[in-house]
Amino acid sequence: MRFGLFGGPARRHGIVSDKDAYAAYVETVIEAESLGYYGVYLVEHHFTGQGQVSASLGLLTYLAGLTSSIRLGTAVVVVPWHNPALLAEQAATLDLLSGGRLDLGLGRGYRDNEFEGFGVPRKEAASRFDDTLEFLRQAWTSDQRFDFEGTHWTLKNVVVEPKPLQSPHPPIWVGAASERSIRAAARQGLRLFLDQVATFDEVRERVDTYRDAQAQANISADPNDIALTRPLLLATDESERTALRESHLGTLEFLSASTSQSQDNPF
C-alpha cells in the first residue's frame, strides 16, 4: 500500500491569502517527500472564490524543481476545459522535467458553475473526454505529423513536442464512480481513482467491477492501479477537531450531491 496527498492549496483553516496558501502547500509537499510519501495529487477547480488550485500542471511543474522522488499527479485535470494539444505539451513537459514522475489523472467535471463559466455544455463532457484521450495517446506515440478529427477538435499537421519521458506515456488515471464508467476505464487500460464519498461496501463493489472488466479484456491487474481518497483530519484540541469535522461533513455533503448528479465522475 502507498500513501500520498490529495487536494491542493486553498484559503482555509486560518489562511486568508493565496500567497500564504501556496507557500504552506509547497512546504507540505516537501515535508511529505522527506517522510516517504509516494505522491501528491492535485485537484483542478475554477471560479470557487475559495482559492482552490486551478493551474494544477503549473504548480506541479514548480514542485518538480523542488523535489526529486515524490510522484506528481493530477486528480484530476478536467478535460472539457483544455485544448488537447496544449494539454499534451504541458503534461509531457512536466514529465520530462520531473524525471518521469507524472501520474496524469483525467476527468469529465461535475460542477455546473465551471461548465457555465467556460461556456461548455455539460452534455459534451463525455465526448470531449473521449476526444482528448484518443489524441493524447496518438500524440505521445507518434513521431510524425498527423491530423486529428474528433467530435469537438480538428487539429491539422501537428506533432507534439516534447515527448514524455515515461514510455509510451505517463500512467493515465480516471476518476469514475458508475459501473459503466469503471468498466470503460478498465477496458481502455486506465488506472482508477475512487472518491472519498463512497461507503466501504461501495468501494469493494467498484473494485470488483474494475477487476472483472480487466479480466474480461485480458488486462493484467496491478495492485497499484487503484487509488482511494480518504480524509485525515489532524487537530490540536477539541475545538479545532469540532471545526474540522463540521467543515469536512459539509464538503462530503456537497461532493455526495454533486457525484450523484454526474453519475460518472466524482472529481
XYZ file of C-alpha atoms in Angstrom:
267
model
C 0.000 0.000 0.000
C 1.209 3.517 -0.846
C 0.233 6.810 0.760
C 0.026 10.210 -0.903
C -1.507 13.659 -0.593
C -4.752 14.652 -2.311
C -6.194 18.119 -2.804
C -4.163 21.289 -3.142
C -3.692 24.775 -1.744
C -6.756 26.734 -0.670
C -7.635 29.642 1.571
C -8.928 27.846 4.663
C -8.086 26.938 8.247
C -6.926 30.473 9.035
C -5.038 31.085 5.768
C -6.555 34.102 4.022
C -4.183 34.889 1.134
C -3.336 32.883 -1.973
C 0.363 33.586 -1.393
C 0.279 32.039 2.075
C -1.884 29.117 0.930
C 0.501 28.166 -1.864
C 3.592 28.635 0.315
C 2.127 26.395 3.020
C 1.197 23.736 0.490
C 4.655 23.719 -1.098
C 6.187 23.224 2.353
C 3.760 20.369 2.987
C 4.771 18.584 -0.218
C 8.482 18.955 0.503
C 7.945 17.558 4.004
C 5.811 14.710 2.613
C 8.631 13.679 0.298
C 11.104 13.668 3.185
C 8.722 11.382 5.115
C 8.491 8.907 2.244
C 5.052 9.712 0.830
C 4.539 8.196 -2.604
C 2.852 11.047 -4.437
C 0.979 14.334 -4.423
C -2.271 14.553 -6.411
C -3.834 17.920 -7.197
C -7.447 18.714 -7.962
C -8.455 21.319 -10.539
C -11.267 23.764 -9.816
C -12.313 27.171 -11.085
C -14.477 30.104 -10.006
C -14.793 28.904 -6.388
C -13.894 32.124 -4.590
C -12.013 29.943 -2.085
C -8.611 29.853 -3.744
C -8.751 26.221 -4.862
C -5.933 25.327 -7.242
C -6.804 25.997 -10.881
C -3.476 25.585 -12.733
C -2.501 22.177 -11.391
C 0.069 21.338 -14.086
C 1.795 24.667 -13.500
C 2.027 24.071 -9.759
C 3.263 20.508 -10.264
C 5.973 21.761 -12.633
C 7.130 24.139 -9.894
C 7.100 21.289 -7.383
C 9.144 19.170 -9.790
C 12.019 21.600 -9.364
C 11.831 21.417 -5.566
C 11.556 17.634 -5.196
C 13.346 14.586 -6.513
C 11.340 11.422 -5.854
C 7.686 12.054 -4.996
C 5.205 11.297 -7.794
C 3.438 14.347 -9.224
C -0.169 13.695 -10.136
C -3.404 15.319 -11.174
C -6.639 14.130 -9.617
C -7.837 15.287 -11.961
C -7.280 17.548 -14.985
C -10.832 18.429 -16.012
C -10.614 17.611 -19.693
C -13.514 19.702 -21.119
C -11.674 22.955 -20.288
C -8.445 22.060 -22.133
C -7.220 22.101 -25.713
C -5.888 18.543 -26.176
C -2.682 19.616 -27.938
C -1.817 22.140 -25.219
C -2.590 19.556 -22.548
C -0.343 17.003 -24.279
C 2.526 19.506 -24.443
C 2.165 20.714 -20.854
C 1.886 17.226 -19.399
C 4.845 15.924 -21.416
C 6.964 18.906 -20.354
C 6.180 18.182 -16.696
C 7.022 14.505 -17.142
C 10.311 15.372 -18.818
C 11.413 17.979 -16.274
C 10.443 15.809 -13.300
C 12.426 12.812 -14.489
C 9.349 10.790 -15.378
C 7.276 11.334 -12.236
C 3.922 12.348 -13.732
C 0.705 10.457 -12.992
C -1.895 12.046 -15.259
C -5.410 11.828 -13.864
C -8.186 12.905 -16.212
C -11.839 13.643 -15.509
C -15.011 14.932 -17.076
C -16.033 17.505 -14.474
C -19.117 17.734 -12.310
C -19.613 21.330 -11.154
C -22.282 23.188 -13.108
C -20.759 26.615 -12.437
C -17.494 25.531 -14.092
C -19.260 24.369 -17.243
C -21.197 27.632 -17.288
C -18.081 29.712 -16.627
C -16.171 28.150 -19.501
C -19.179 28.158 -21.801
C -19.000 24.405 -22.331
C -22.281 22.430 -22.341
C -22.190 19.747 -19.689
C -23.683 17.248 -22.122
C -20.418 17.431 -24.111
C -18.240 16.310 -21.180
C -18.011 12.627 -22.101
C -17.344 13.160 -25.800
C -14.728 15.831 -25.056
C -13.050 13.372 -22.683
C -13.001 10.679 -25.379
C -11.562 13.128 -27.934
C -8.747 14.137 -25.628
C -7.841 10.626 -24.504
C -7.584 9.467 -28.115
C -5.499 12.498 -29.063
C -3.081 12.170 -26.125
C -2.269 8.569 -26.901
C -1.738 9.318 -30.571
C 0.301 12.457 -29.942
C 2.653 10.849 -27.424
C 3.385 7.778 -29.555
C 3.661 9.408 -32.989
C 6.976 10.721 -34.297
C 5.343 12.003 -37.464
C 2.999 14.899 -38.054
C -0.620 13.855 -38.140
C -4.180 15.114 -38.479
C -6.767 14.529 -35.801
C -10.506 14.599 -36.364
C -12.597 14.297 -33.230
C -16.118 15.202 -32.247
C -15.085 18.608 -30.908
C -11.494 19.107 -32.047
C -9.934 19.159 -35.502
C -6.151 19.538 -35.479
C -4.143 19.601 -38.679
C -0.480 18.787 -39.338
C 0.559 18.592 -35.683
C 3.460 16.990 -33.870
C 3.570 17.261 -30.089
C 6.850 18.314 -28.502
C 8.411 17.338 -26.200
C 7.599 13.687 -25.803
C 7.082 12.449 -22.239
C 9.978 10.685 -20.581
C 7.865 7.709 -19.483
C 7.263 5.279 -22.321
C 4.972 5.040 -24.131
C 3.387 7.758 -21.985
C 2.719 8.621 -18.324
C 0.223 6.435 -16.447
C -3.278 7.703 -17.196
C -5.809 7.641 -14.383
C -9.504 8.420 -14.403
C -11.976 9.299 -11.683
C -15.031 7.055 -12.037
C -18.000 6.042 -9.908
C -20.671 4.359 -12.063
C -20.375 0.758 -13.221
C -20.406 1.904 -16.849
C -17.531 4.342 -16.435
C -15.500 1.953 -14.273
C -15.803 -0.821 -16.868
C -14.879 1.613 -19.636
C -11.791 2.693 -17.698
C -10.661 -0.906 -17.268
C -11.204 -1.775 -20.944
C -9.194 1.288 -22.009
C -6.273 0.411 -19.769
C -6.808 3.387 -17.467
C -5.960 3.350 -13.771
C -8.782 4.093 -11.361
C -9.311 6.882 -8.821
C -12.068 6.175 -6.279
C -13.656 9.050 -4.383
C -13.923 9.974 -0.713
C -17.731 9.759 -0.628
C -18.424 6.063 -1.224
C -19.011 3.646 1.653
C -16.644 0.714 2.197
C -19.206 -1.628 0.632
C -19.471 0.613 -2.427
C -15.689 0.742 -2.707
C -15.496 -3.056 -2.593
C -18.153 -3.332 -5.289
C -16.345 -0.840 -7.537
C -13.013 -2.606 -7.134
C -14.678 -5.916 -8.040
C -16.256 -4.292 -11.111
C -12.921 -2.893 -12.253
C -11.092 -6.193 -11.767
C -13.841 -8.112 -13.562
C -13.689 -5.763 -16.547
C -9.891 -6.064 -16.644
C -10.154 -9.844 -16.700
C -12.723 -9.756 -19.494
C -10.383 -7.519 -21.503
C -7.371 -9.769 -20.777
C -5.606 -6.922 -18.967
C -3.348 -7.918 -16.083
C -4.322 -6.465 -12.720
C -1.768 -4.449 -10.762
C -2.263 -3.833 -7.018
C -1.251 -0.209 -7.592
C -3.648 0.631 -10.417
C -6.424 1.661 -7.998
C -6.236 4.679 -5.681
C -8.726 5.598 -2.963
C -9.207 9.047 -1.438
C -9.958 9.266 2.275
C -9.732 12.259 4.656
C -7.269 12.524 7.535
C -8.133 15.427 9.830
C -5.468 16.436 12.345
C -6.472 18.664 15.256
C -4.568 20.001 18.255
C -7.583 20.426 20.553
C -11.302 19.667 20.804
C -12.485 22.985 19.367
C -10.306 22.566 16.298
C -11.492 18.974 15.962
C -15.113 20.115 16.002
C -14.489 22.839 13.431
C -12.607 20.482 11.102
C -15.286 17.816 11.412
C -18.118 20.247 10.627
C -16.213 21.677 7.690
C -15.450 18.259 6.282
C -19.004 16.982 6.710
C -20.150 19.963 4.661
C -17.610 19.097 1.985
C -18.739 15.481 1.869
C -22.388 16.531 1.607
C -21.542 18.768 -1.355
C -19.460 16.072 -3.054
C -22.091 13.415 -2.483
C -24.790 15.561 -4.085
C -22.534 16.504 -6.992
C -21.408 12.941 -7.624
C -24.950 11.614 -7.709
C -25.785 14.226 -10.334
C -22.787 13.442 -12.507
C -23.361 9.669 -12.375
C -19.902 9.381 -13.851
C -17.017 11.197 -12.256
C -16.618 12.243 -8.633
C -13.701 14.573 -9.257
